[in-house]
Coordinates of C-alpha atoms in Angstrom, one line a residue:
Chain A
X28 CA -0.2 -0.3 0.2
X29 CA 2.7 2.4 0.8
X30 CA 4.8 1.2 -2.5
X31 CA 1.1 2.7 -4.7
X32 CA 1.2 5.8 -2.6
X33 CA 4.2 6.8 -3.2
X34 CA 4.3 5.7 -7.3
X35 CA 1.3 7.8 -7.3
X36 CA 2.3 10.3 -5.1
X37 CA 6.0 11.0 -6.1
X38 CA 5.7 12.9 -9.0
X39 CA 4.1 15.7 -6.8
X40 CA 6.4 14.9 -3.7
X41 CA 9.2 15.8 -6.3
X42 CA 7.7 19.2 -8.1
X43 CA 7.0 20.0 -3.9
X44 CA 10.0 19.7 -3.0
X45 CA 12.4 20.6 -5.7
X46 CA 10.2 24.1 -4.9
X47 CA 11.1 24.1 -1.6
X48 CA 14.4 23.2 -2.1
X49 CA 14.9 26.8 -4.3
X50 CA 13.4 28.5 -1.4
X51 CA 15.6 27.4 1.5
X52 CA 18.8 27.9 -1.5
X53 CA 17.6 31.2 -1.8
X54 CA 17.0 32.2 2.0
X55 CA 20.3 30.6 2.3
X56 CA 22.1 32.6 -0.8
X57 CA 20.8 35.3 0.9
X58 CA 21.8 34.6 4.4
X59 CA 20.5 36.7 7.2
X60 CA 19.8 40.4 7.6
X61 CA 21.2 42.4 9.8
X62 CA 23.5 40.4 11.1
X63 CA 25.0 41.5 15.5
X64 CA 22.1 44.6 16.1
X65 CA 22.3 48.3 15.2
X66 CA 22.1 48.3 11.7
X67 CA 18.6 48.8 10.9
X68 CA 17.9 49.9 7.5
X69 CA 17.2 46.7 5.0
X70 CA 17.7 46.4 1.6
X71 CA 15.0 46.1 -1.1
X72 CA 15.3 42.4 -1.5
X73 CA 15.8 41.5 2.5
X74 CA 12.0 43.3 2.5
X75 CA 10.6 41.5 -0.3
X76 CA 12.2 37.9 0.8
X77 CA 10.7 38.5 4.1
X78 CA 7.0 39.4 3.3
X79 CA 7.7 36.1 0.7
X80 CA 9.0 34.4 3.8
X81 CA 5.4 34.9 5.5
X82 CA 3.4 34.3 2.0
X83 CA 4.9 31.0 1.8
X84 CA 4.7 29.6 5.2
X85 CA 0.9 30.6 5.0
X86 CA 0.7 28.9 1.4
X87 CA 2.2 26.0 1.5
X88 CA -0.2 24.6 4.1
X89 CA -3.1 25.8 1.9
X90 CA -1.6 24.1 -1.2
X91 CA -1.1 20.9 0.3
X92 CA -5.3 20.7 1.0
X93 CA -6.1 22.1 -2.4
X94 CA -3.8 20.1 -4.3
X95 CA -2.8 17.1 -1.8
X96 CA -6.0 16.6 0.0
X97 CA -9.0 17.3 -1.8
X98 CA -8.1 14.9 -4.7
X99 CA -7.2 12.3 -2.8
X100 CA -10.4 10.5 -2.9
X101 CA -12.9 12.4 -4.3
X102 CA -10.1 12.3 -7.9
X103 CA -10.1 8.4 -7.8
X104 CA -14.7 8.4 -7.9
X105 CA -14.2 10.9 -10.6
X106 CA -11.8 8.5 -12.5
X107 CA -13.5 5.1 -11.5
X108 CA -10.7 3.9 -9.9
X109 CA -11.8 3.1 -6.4
X110 CA -13.6 0.2 -7.9
X111 CA -9.9 -1.3 -8.7
X112 CA -8.3 0.0 -5.7
X113 CA -11.3 -0.7 -3.0
X114 CA -11.4 -4.2 -4.7
X115 CA -7.8 -5.6 -4.5
X116 CA -7.1 -7.3 -0.8
X117 CA -6.7 -4.3 1.0
X118 CA -9.3 -2.7 3.1
X119 CA -10.5 0.8 2.1
X120 CA -9.7 1.9 5.6
X121 CA -5.8 0.9 5.3
X122 CA -5.7 2.2 1.6
X123 CA -7.1 5.7 3.0
X124 CA -5.1 5.5 6.6
X125 CA -1.8 4.5 5.0
X126 CA -2.5 7.3 2.0
X127 CA -3.0 10.0 4.8
X128 CA -0.6 9.3 6.5
X129 CA 2.4 9.1 4.0
X130 CA 1.1 12.1 2.3
X131 CA 0.3 14.3 5.3
X132 CA 4.1 13.7 6.6
X133 CA 4.9 15.1 3.0
X134 CA 2.9 17.8 3.6
X135 CA 3.9 18.4 7.5
X136 CA 7.3 17.6 6.8
X137 CA 7.6 20.4 3.8
X138 CA 5.8 23.0 5.9
X139 CA 8.2 22.1 8.6
X140 CA 10.9 22.7 7.2
X141 CA 10.1 26.4 5.2
X142 CA 8.8 27.7 8.5
X143 CA 12.7 26.6 10.0
X144 CA 14.0 27.7 7.4
X145 CA 12.2 31.2 7.0
X146 CA 12.1 31.4 10.9
X147 CA 15.8 30.9 10.6
X148 CA 16.2 33.9 8.6
X149 CA 14.2 36.2 9.6
X150 CA 15.4 36.0 13.5
X151 CA 17.3 38.9 13.5
X152 CA 14.2 40.9 12.5
X153 CA 11.9 39.8 14.7
X154 CA 14.6 40.4 17.3
X155 CA 14.6 43.8 15.9
X156 CA 10.9 44.5 16.6
X157 CA 10.4 47.5 19.1
X158 CA 6.9 49.3 19.8
X159 CA 6.0 52.1 17.4
X160 CA 5.8 55.4 19.2
X161 CA 5.2 58.4 18.5
X162 CA 8.4 60.8 17.8
X163 CA 9.1 63.5 20.2
X164 CA 8.9 66.6 18.5
X165 CA 12.1 67.8 17.4
X166 CA 13.4 64.1 17.8
X167 CA 15.4 63.4 14.2
X168 CA 13.6 60.4 12.6
X169 CA 14.9 57.2 13.8
X170 CA 16.8 55.1 10.9
X171 CA 15.4 52.1 12.5
X172 CA 12.5 50.0 10.4
X173 CA 10.7 48.5 12.9
X174 CA 9.4 44.7 12.1
X175 CA 5.8 43.3 13.7
X176 CA 7.2 41.1 16.6
X177 CA 7.5 37.7 16.5
X178 CA 4.1 36.8 18.4
X179 CA 2.3 39.2 16.7
X180 CA -1.2 37.3 14.6
X181 CA 0.4 37.7 10.9
X182 CA 3.8 36.5 11.3
X183 CA 2.8 34.5 14.5
X184 CA 1.3 32.0 11.8
X185 CA 4.6 32.1 9.6
X186 CA 7.3 31.2 12.3
X187 CA 8.2 28.1 15.1
X188 CA 6.0 25.1 14.6
X189 CA 2.5 25.7 14.4
X190 CA 2.7 25.9 9.7
X191 CA 3.3 21.9 11.1
X192 CA -0.2 22.4 12.2
X193 CA -2.2 24.2 9.8
X194 CA -0.3 21.4 6.7
X195 CA -1.8 19.1 9.3
X196 CA -4.7 20.2 9.2
X197 CA -5.5 22.1 5.7
X198 CA -4.1 18.7 3.9
X199 CA -7.0 16.6 6.1
X200 CA -9.9 19.1 5.6
X201 CA -9.1 19.1 1.6
X202 CA -9.1 14.9 1.7
X203 CA -12.7 15.2 4.3
X204 CA -14.0 17.6 1.3
X205 CA -13.2 15.6 -1.2
X206 CA -14.3 12.7 0.5
X207 CA -18.1 14.6 1.0
X208 CA -18.2 15.9 -2.0
X209 CA -16.7 13.8 -4.3
X210 CA -15.7 16.1 -6.8
X211 CA -12.3 17.4 -7.3
X212 CA -12.7 20.6 -8.1
X213 CA -16.0 21.6 -5.5
X214 CA -13.5 20.4 -2.8
X215 CA -10.1 21.8 -3.8
X216 CA -12.5 25.1 -3.6
X217 CA -14.3 24.9 -0.7
X218 CA -10.6 23.5 1.0
X219 CA -9.1 26.9 0.4
X220 CA -12.3 28.6 1.5
X221 CA -12.6 26.7 4.4
X222 CA -8.7 26.5 5.4
X223 CA -9.0 30.7 4.4
X224 CA -11.6 31.6 7.0
X225 CA -10.3 29.3 9.9
X226 CA -7.1 30.8 9.0
X227 CA -8.6 34.8 9.5
X228 CA -10.6 33.1 12.6
X229 CA -8.4 31.7 14.7
X230 CA -5.5 34.8 14.9
X231 CA -9.0 36.6 16.6
X232 CA -11.0 34.2 17.3
X233 CA -8.8 31.9 19.6
X234 CA -5.4 32.3 19.6
X235 CA -5.6 35.4 22.3
X236 CA -7.5 32.8 24.6
X237 CA -5.1 30.4 24.2
X238 CA -3.6 31.1 27.4
X239 CA -4.6 33.9 30.0
X240 CA -3.4 37.4 28.9
X241 CA -1.5 39.5 31.2
X242 CA -2.2 42.8 32.1
X243 CA -0.6 45.8 33.3
X244 CA -1.7 49.6 34.1
X245 CA 1.1 52.4 32.7
X246 CA 1.1 56.4 33.2
X247 CA 0.7 57.5 29.8
X248 CA 3.8 59.5 29.2
X249 CA 5.4 61.6 26.2
X250 CA 7.8 58.3 26.0
X251 CA 5.1 55.5 25.5
X252 CA 2.4 57.3 23.6
X253 CA 2.1 55.2 20.4
X254 CA -1.4 56.5 19.0
X255 CA -3.2 59.7 18.9
X256 CA -6.2 59.4 16.8
X257 CA -7.9 62.8 16.4
X258 CA -10.9 63.2 14.1
X259 CA -12.4 65.9 12.2
X260 CA -14.0 68.0 14.8
X261 CA -11.0 67.8 16.5
X262 CA -12.7 64.8 19.0
X263 CA -9.9 62.5 20.6
X264 CA -10.9 58.7 18.9
X265 CA -7.5 57.0 19.9
X266 CA -5.0 56.5 22.4
X267 CA -2.7 54.3 22.3
X268 CA 0.5 53.5 24.9
X269 CA 3.1 50.9 23.4
X270 CA 3.0 47.3 24.9
X271 CA 5.9 45.4 26.6
X272 CA 8.7 45.1 23.9
X273 CA 8.0 42.0 21.2
X274 CA 4.3 41.7 23.2
X275 CA 1.1 40.6 21.3
X276 CA -1.1 43.8 22.8
X277 CA -5.2 42.6 22.5
X278 CA -6.7 45.3 24.2
X279 CA -5.4 48.8 24.9
X280 CA -7.7 50.9 27.2
X281 CA -7.8 54.7 29.2
X282 CA -9.3 53.5 32.5
X283 CA -10.4 56.5 35.0
X284 CA -9.1 56.0 38.8
X285 CA -11.7 53.9 39.4
X286 CA -10.7 51.6 37.3
X287 CA -13.7 52.2 34.3
X288 CA -13.3 52.0 31.3
X289 CA -13.2 55.7 29.8
X290 CA -12.5 57.5 27.3
X291 CA -9.6 60.5 27.4
X292 CA -10.4 64.1 28.0
X293 CA -11.0 65.9 24.0
X294 CA -7.8 68.2 25.2
X295 CA -5.5 64.9 24.9
X296 CA -5.6 65.6 21.0
X297 CA -3.9 68.7 20.9
X298 CA -0.9 67.3 23.4
X299 CA 0.9 65.7 20.3
X300 CA 0.4 65.8 16.3
X301 CA 1.3 63.6 13.9
X302 CA 4.7 64.6 12.5
X303 CA 5.0 65.8 9.4
X304 CA 2.1 68.0 10.5
X305 CA 3.2 71.6 9.7
X306 CA 2.1 74.2 12.8
X307 CA 2.2 71.8 15.8
X308 CA 1.2 72.9 18.7
X309 CA 4.6 71.8 21.1
X310 CA 3.7 68.4 22.4
X311 CA 4.8 68.8 26.0
X312 CA 5.8 66.6 29.1
X313 CA 3.0 68.6 31.2
X314 CA 0.4 67.9 29.0
X315 CA 0.5 64.0 29.8
X316 CA 1.4 65.1 33.0
X317 CA -2.0 66.5 33.5
X318 CA -3.6 63.3 32.8
X319 CA -1.8 61.5 34.4
X320 CA -2.5 64.3 37.7
X321 CA -6.7 63.7 37.2
X322 CA -5.8 59.8 37.6
X323 CA -6.3 58.3 33.6
X324 CA -3.9 55.9 32.6
X325 CA -3.6 53.4 30.4
X326 CA -4.2 49.3 30.8
X327 CA -2.7 47.1 28.2
X328 CA -4.2 43.3 27.9
X329 CA -0.9 41.8 26.4
X330 CA 0.5 38.6 25.5
X331 CA 4.2 39.3 26.1
X332 CA 7.4 38.3 24.1
X333 CA 8.0 35.1 25.8
X334 CA 4.9 32.7 25.7
X335 CA 5.4 32.7 22.1
X336 CA 6.7 29.2 22.1
X337 CA 3.8 28.0 24.5
X338 CA 1.3 29.6 22.3
X339 CA 3.3 27.8 19.3
X340 CA 2.8 24.5 21.4
X341 CA -0.7 24.7 22.2
X342 CA -1.8 26.1 18.8
X343 CA 0.1 23.6 16.9
X344 CA -1.9 20.8 19.5
X345 CA -4.7 22.1 18.7
X346 CA -4.9 21.9 14.8
X347 CA -3.1 18.2 15.1
X348 CA -6.0 17.1 17.4
X349 CA -8.1 19.1 14.8
X350 CA -6.7 16.9 11.7
X351 CA -6.7 13.6 14.1
X352 CA -10.3 14.0 14.3
X353 CA -11.3 15.3 10.6
X354 CA -8.7 11.7 9.8
X355 CA -11.0 9.2 11.6
X356 CA -14.1 10.9 10.2
X357 CA -12.6 10.8 7.0
X358 CA -12.4 7.1 7.6
X359 CA -15.7 6.5 8.5
X360 CA -17.5 8.4 6.2
X361 CA -14.9 6.1 3.9
X362 CA -16.3 3.1 5.1
X363 CA -19.7 3.9 5.0
X364 CA -20.8 7.0 3.0
X365 CA -18.8 5.5 -0.3
X366 CA -20.3 4.0 -3.0
Chain B
X7 CA -25.1 -27.7 -3.9
X8 CA -23.2 -24.8 -2.3
X9 CA -23.9 -21.4 -2.7
X10 CA -21.1 -18.6 -3.7
X11 CA -23.7 -16.0 -3.2
X12 CA -26.8 -16.0 -1.1
X13 CA -29.2 -13.0 -0.8
X14 CA -32.6 -12.9 0.8
X15 CA -35.3 -10.2 0.8
X16 CA -32.3 -8.2 -0.8
X17 CA -32.9 -4.5 -1.6
X18 CA -31.2 -1.5 -2.2
X19 CA -32.6 2.3 -2.2
X20 CA -31.1 5.4 -3.7
X21 CA -32.9 8.3 -1.6
X22 CA -36.2 8.0 -2.8
X23 CA -36.1 5.0 -6.2
X24 CA -35.6 1.1 -4.9
X25 CA -33.0 0.3 -7.5
X26 CA -32.9 -3.7 -6.2
X27 CA -36.0 -4.6 -3.9
X28 CA -36.6 -7.9 -2.4
X29 CA -34.3 -10.2 -3.7
X30 CA -33.8 -13.6 -3.0
X31 CA -32.1 -16.0 -4.6
X32 CA -29.0 -18.0 -4.7
X33 CA -26.1 -18.7 -7.1
X34 CA -24.4 -22.0 -6.7
X35 CA -20.6 -22.2 -6.7
X36 CA -18.4 -23.8 -9.3
X37 CA -20.5 -21.9 -12.1
X38 CA -20.8 -19.0 -14.6
X39 CA -24.3 -17.2 -13.9
X40 CA -25.2 -14.5 -16.0
X41 CA -26.8 -11.8 -14.5
X42 CA -29.1 -10.5 -17.3
X43 CA -31.7 -7.7 -17.4
X44 CA -32.8 -4.4 -19.2
X45 CA -30.5 -1.3 -18.3
X46 CA -31.2 0.4 -14.9
X47 CA -33.1 -2.9 -14.2
X48 CA -30.3 -2.7 -10.9
X49 CA -27.5 -5.2 -12.0
X50 CA -24.6 -3.3 -11.2
X51 CA -26.8 -2.3 -8.5
X52 CA -27.0 -6.2 -7.2
X53 CA -23.0 -6.8 -8.4
X54 CA -21.4 -3.6 -6.3
X55 CA -23.3 -5.1 -2.9
X56 CA -22.0 -8.4 -4.0
X57 CA -18.6 -6.9 -4.2
X58 CA -19.0 -5.2 -0.7
X59 CA -18.8 -1.3 -2.8
X60 CA -22.5 -0.6 -1.6
X61 CA -24.1 -1.8 1.6
X62 CA -28.0 -3.5 1.8
X63 CA -31.0 -0.8 2.3
X64 CA -33.2 -4.0 3.8
X65 CA -32.0 -7.8 3.9
X66 CA -28.8 -9.8 3.7
X67 CA -26.6 -10.7 1.2
X68 CA -23.4 -13.5 2.0
X69 CA -20.6 -14.0 -0.2
X70 CA -18.6 -16.8 -0.3
X71 CA -19.5 -17.0 3.2
X72 CA -19.0 -13.9 4.5
X73 CA -20.4 -10.4 4.3
X74 CA -18.5 -8.4 1.2
X75 CA -16.6 -6.2 1.4
X76 CA -15.7 -6.9 5.7
X77 CA -11.9 -7.1 6.0
X78 CA -9.0 -8.4 4.1
X79 CA -10.4 -12.0 4.5
X80 CA -13.6 -11.4 2.2
X81 CA -11.7 -9.2 0.0
X82 CA -9.4 -11.5 -0.8
X83 CA -12.0 -14.1 -2.0
X84 CA -13.9 -12.3 -4.5
X85 CA -12.6 -10.3 -7.8
X86 CA -14.5 -7.0 -9.2
X87 CA -13.6 -6.0 -12.1
X88 CA -16.3 -2.4 -12.3
X89 CA -18.2 -1.6 -15.0
X90 CA -15.8 0.5 -17.3
X91 CA -12.9 -1.3 -16.9
X92 CA -11.2 1.3 -14.2
X93 CA -7.2 1.8 -14.5
X94 CA -4.9 4.0 -13.1
X95 CA -4.5 6.1 -17.1
X96 CA -1.0 7.2 -15.9
X97 CA 0.3 4.0 -14.2
X98 CA 1.9 1.2 -16.7
X99 CA 0.2 -2.3 -17.2
X100 CA 4.3 -3.0 -15.1
X101 CA 2.8 -0.8 -12.6
X102 CA -0.6 -2.1 -12.3
X103 CA 0.7 -5.6 -11.6
X104 CA 3.3 -5.1 -9.1
X105 CA -0.1 -3.0 -7.4
X106 CA -1.8 -6.6 -7.9
X107 CA 1.2 -8.2 -6.1
X108 CA 1.4 -5.7 -3.5
X109 CA -2.6 -5.2 -2.3
X110 CA -3.3 -8.8 -2.9
X111 CA -1.5 -11.9 -0.8
X112 CA -2.8 -15.0 -2.8
X113 CA -1.3 -12.6 -6.1
X114 CA -0.6 -15.1 -8.3
X115 CA 2.1 -12.8 -10.3
X116 CA 3.8 -16.0 -13.4
X117 CA -0.6 -16.2 -14.2
X118 CA -0.1 -12.3 -14.5
X119 CA 2.7 -12.2 -16.0
X120 CA 1.6 -15.2 -18.6
X121 CA -1.5 -13.4 -19.4
X122 CA -0.3 -9.9 -20.1
X123 CA 2.3 -11.3 -22.7
X124 CA -0.1 -13.7 -24.4
X125 CA -2.4 -11.2 -24.8
X126 CA 0.4 -8.4 -26.5
X127 CA 0.2 -6.2 -23.6
X128 CA 3.8 -4.1 -23.8
X129 CA 4.5 -3.3 -19.8
X130 CA 5.9 -0.5 -20.4
X131 CA 2.9 1.5 -21.7
X132 CA 0.5 3.3 -19.8
X133 CA -2.4 2.1 -19.2
X134 CA -4.1 5.8 -20.0
X135 CA -2.9 4.5 -24.0
X136 CA -4.6 1.0 -23.6
X137 CA -7.2 0.5 -26.1
X138 CA -11.2 -0.4 -24.5
X139 CA -10.3 -4.1 -25.1
X140 CA -6.8 -4.1 -24.2
X141 CA -7.7 -2.1 -20.6
X142 CA -10.5 -4.5 -20.0
X143 CA -8.3 -7.2 -20.5
X144 CA -5.9 -5.8 -18.6
X145 CA -8.6 -5.6 -15.4
X146 CA -9.3 -8.7 -15.9
X147 CA -6.1 -9.7 -15.4
X148 CA -6.0 -8.1 -11.9
X149 CA -8.9 -9.4 -11.3
X150 CA -8.1 -13.3 -12.2
X151 CA -4.3 -13.1 -10.8
X152 CA -5.3 -12.2 -7.0
X153 CA -7.1 -16.2 -7.3
X154 CA -10.4 -15.6 -6.0
X155 CA -13.4 -17.9 -5.5
X156 CA -16.0 -15.6 -7.2
X157 CA -15.4 -13.5 -9.3
X158 CA -17.6 -11.0 -10.7
X159 CA -17.2 -9.1 -14.1
X160 CA -20.0 -5.9 -14.8
X161 CA -20.5 -5.4 -18.3
X162 CA -17.4 -6.5 -18.8
X163 CA -17.9 -6.8 -22.7
X164 CA -20.2 -3.5 -23.0
X165 CA -17.5 -0.8 -24.3
X166 CA -16.3 -3.9 -26.9
X167 CA -16.8 -4.1 -30.4
X168 CA -18.1 -7.8 -31.0
X169 CA -14.2 -9.5 -32.3
X170 CA -13.2 -7.7 -29.1
X171 CA -16.0 -9.1 -27.3
X172 CA -15.8 -12.9 -28.3
X173 CA -11.7 -12.9 -28.0
X174 CA -12.4 -11.7 -24.3
X175 CA -15.4 -13.9 -22.9
X176 CA -13.3 -16.9 -24.6
X177 CA -10.5 -15.8 -22.8
X178 CA -12.6 -15.3 -19.3
X179 CA -13.7 -19.2 -20.2
X180 CA -9.9 -20.8 -21.0
X181 CA -9.2 -18.4 -17.2
X182 CA -12.9 -20.4 -15.7
X183 CA -11.9 -23.5 -16.8
X184 CA -8.1 -23.8 -15.5
X185 CA -8.6 -22.4 -12.1
X186 CA -12.5 -23.9 -11.0
X187 CA -13.2 -20.3 -10.0
X188 CA -17.1 -19.2 -10.0
X189 CA -17.8 -16.3 -12.0
X190 CA -20.8 -14.2 -12.3
X191 CA -21.3 -11.8 -15.2
X192 CA -23.7 -9.3 -16.1
X193 CA -24.7 -8.3 -19.5
X194 CA -27.5 -6.5 -21.2
X195 CA -27.0 -8.9 -24.2
X196 CA -27.8 -12.4 -24.0
X197 CA -26.0 -13.4 -26.8
X198 CA -23.0 -12.8 -25.0
X199 CA -24.6 -14.7 -22.4
X200 CA -25.3 -17.6 -23.9
X201 CA -22.0 -18.4 -24.9
X202 CA -20.5 -18.7 -21.2
X203 CA -23.3 -19.4 -19.2
X204 CA -24.7 -22.5 -17.1
X205 CA -27.1 -20.6 -15.3
X206 CA -28.7 -17.5 -15.1
X207 CA -30.0 -14.7 -13.6
X208 CA -33.4 -12.4 -14.6
X209 CA -33.5 -9.1 -13.7
X210 CA -35.9 -6.9 -14.1
X211 CA -37.0 -3.9 -12.5
X212 CA -35.3 -4.1 -9.7
X213 CA -36.2 -7.5 -9.0
X214 CA -35.3 -10.9 -9.2
X215 CA -37.8 -12.7 -12.4
X216 CA -36.0 -16.1 -12.4
X217 CA -33.2 -17.7 -11.8
X218 CA -31.6 -21.3 -12.3
X219 CA -29.4 -24.0 -14.3
X220 CA -29.6 -22.9 -17.9
X221 CA -30.0 -25.9 -19.3
X222 CA -32.8 -26.8 -17.4
X223 CA -34.7 -22.9 -17.6
X224 CA -34.3 -24.3 -21.5
X225 CA -36.1 -28.0 -20.3
X226 CA -39.2 -26.4 -18.1
X227 CA -40.3 -23.5 -21.2
X228 CA -42.2 -24.6 -23.4
X229 CA -43.6 -22.3 -26.4
X230 CA -47.3 -23.3 -27.2
X231 CA -48.7 -22.4 -30.1
X232 CA -52.8 -23.7 -31.5
X233 CA -56.4 -22.2 -31.7
X234 CA -57.3 -19.5 -29.8
X235 CA -58.4 -20.2 -26.0
X236 CA -58.3 -18.6 -22.5
X237 CA -55.1 -19.1 -20.8
X238 CA -57.4 -20.4 -17.3
X239 CA -58.0 -23.1 -18.4
X240 CA -54.6 -24.2 -18.6
X241 CA -53.8 -27.1 -16.7
X242 CA -52.8 -26.0 -12.8
X243 CA -49.1 -27.1 -13.3
X244 CA -48.6 -24.6 -16.3
X245 CA -47.9 -21.1 -15.5
X246 CA -48.2 -18.9 -18.2
X247 CA -45.3 -16.4 -18.8
X248 CA -46.1 -14.5 -21.8
X249 CA -49.0 -14.4 -23.8
X250 CA -50.2 -13.5 -27.5
X251 CA -53.4 -13.8 -28.9
X252 CA -54.3 -13.5 -33.0
X253 CA -58.1 -13.5 -34.3
X254 CA -58.0 -17.5 -34.5
X255 CA -53.9 -18.3 -32.7
X256 CA -53.3 -18.6 -29.3
X257 CA -49.2 -18.6 -28.5
X258 CA -48.3 -19.0 -25.3
X259 CA -44.8 -19.6 -23.2
X260 CA -45.4 -21.5 -20.6
X261 CA -42.9 -23.1 -17.4
X262 CA -43.7 -26.5 -16.0
X263 CA -41.8 -29.0 -15.1
X264 CA -44.5 -31.8 -16.3
X265 CA -45.2 -32.7 -20.0
X266 CA -47.0 -31.2 -21.9
X267 CA -49.7 -33.6 -23.1
X268 CA -52.3 -30.8 -24.9
X269 CA -52.8 -32.2 -28.1
X270 CA -54.4 -29.0 -29.7
X271 CA -51.2 -27.3 -29.0
X272 CA -47.8 -27.7 -31.2
X273 CA -45.0 -27.3 -29.0
X274 CA -41.7 -26.5 -29.0
X275 CA -38.4 -25.6 -27.3
X276 CA -37.1 -21.9 -26.6
X277 CA -33.9 -20.6 -27.4
X278 CA -32.5 -18.2 -24.9
X279 CA -33.0 -15.1 -26.1
X280 CA -36.7 -16.1 -26.4
X281 CA -36.8 -17.4 -22.6
X282 CA -35.7 -14.0 -21.8
X283 CA -37.7 -11.8 -23.6
X284 CA -40.4 -13.6 -22.7
X285 CA -39.2 -12.9 -18.5
X286 CA -38.5 -9.4 -19.5
X287 CA -41.8 -8.6 -21.5
X288 CA -43.9 -9.8 -18.4
X289 CA -45.6 -7.4 -16.2
X290 CA -43.7 -6.7 -12.8
X291 CA -45.6 -8.4 -9.9
X292 CA -47.0 -11.5 -12.5
X293 CA -44.9 -14.0 -10.7
X294 CA -43.0 -14.4 -7.3
X295 CA -39.4 -14.2 -8.0
X296 CA -36.7 -16.3 -7.8
X297 CA -38.5 -19.9 -8.2
X298 CA -42.5 -19.3 -9.1
X299 CA -45.2 -20.4 -7.1
X300 CA -47.6 -22.6 -9.8
X301 CA -50.0 -21.7 -8.0
X302 CA -49.7 -18.0 -8.6
X303 CA -52.5 -17.7 -11.7
X304 CA -55.3 -20.0 -11.0

């Protein structure tokens, strides 16, 4: 059975691992950007690689689901070959389990390797992540480019071990779609849509709750203010302070002395102006000191940078469990629902 | 006589439509059994149930003493060549033999190689490039070389031209004679079955209308023709299968174990085709499935 799986899969496997080798080679040849620290201007080519790395790690599980998972059973049903292979001396359950195991292993290994390479390459950039703050008036433009923390929603999914879980889940999701829909192209489309929806929903609806978040209430100062949104009528729309370095800030709320969430008084809008706007009133410490004096504080809810691997582990386990559950359903459906 | 297939009140429903209902019959071991019926009568459904590709909605079916498709031991006992003889288009002929060898514990590799060589198939040819006849032969080779007790063939010759059809069936017969396996094959063409079958099951409108040994069936069915008369006046042991009347003459196909004694009839035998056609034309519910009770028409 392993022989047959390999015989049917080897061309696709060779193509995928060939591309993977090219991608890894490209990263190796380019070399890690910013060795050490301090230098923070990124070459345009490195900027492209940084984005391409994230896109590639996200795309690989989706492609495994669409091109390896969805056709696995549906293609056999479409060409009628299931009636050939399911009438040999091997039960459909063994047939399916072997196929899912072999190809699933290929998909998760590919995702793991790519993520490893990208994580290694982008390591210095992830480490250079620091909170964005509003530049004090008169300060020089920083020559450092800032990168998203590796725990931030978008980057998190393209680093570490989580792509392995994504790949396992996407692949089995494709298999399940193929079994339920019995046609390859619709199964591919459904796999893509469902997996994309999961990838969007998980960072916002699930990941923040995988571990209890930290809370911290800080005084708003000139040094930590990161956002001051003012609308057309000079009313304060948004006020945010920077979180700890490398943290993923979930909530950034202004609270009063009693700890209730409130809006900051509208005169705070004049404490600072976005850079580049001419005729600025000078933002001064006094303005923020007055705000603090009235008892206003900023409450941060966040996952600190150090929780990166804990969240990675939990989310990976979650996706692997989902994949195992779906595999079990696929085995059941193949036995009972298919002709 | 041991049965290789035993169906009891077997039924299969697709959504609202019963493709097969209340079929009770047996197929004896060691015979080549033809399953005949018009398109859509449920032949494929019955064979897929026997191979374990489908599960029955009602009733039971037992094949080679086990539940179809239940575990590797049962799968090894039954060979199934599905309709349109599916093969993997991208795999070569040799790959298919290797597939058979890897997936079947009782695989007879020498037999498979011999057959492929005799058929003149190039082992390096991709199966997708084979002609319909060659593909059918390849599928049959896979079915035979796994050395099953029962080989089920669903319309194996439907896509073949008359010459390829003759060769395929001849080849099948040689394999049957050589290995002593039981065969069930379906066709909507009686002529195909006449050459190879010694047992017959007629399936019409999702029900089994007739099942039995071919020579016995031919010996107990007669065509009677004579002056016009009412079929109700026939002796009780003569079951009327079909009747046609003109102004002055009546022609009947009757089934009876006893000799026809009435001198008014001119008695003649039936060909297999006549026999099958008589049952195909018979309205539903005129006789019960299997061996009809002779008192039905009284």
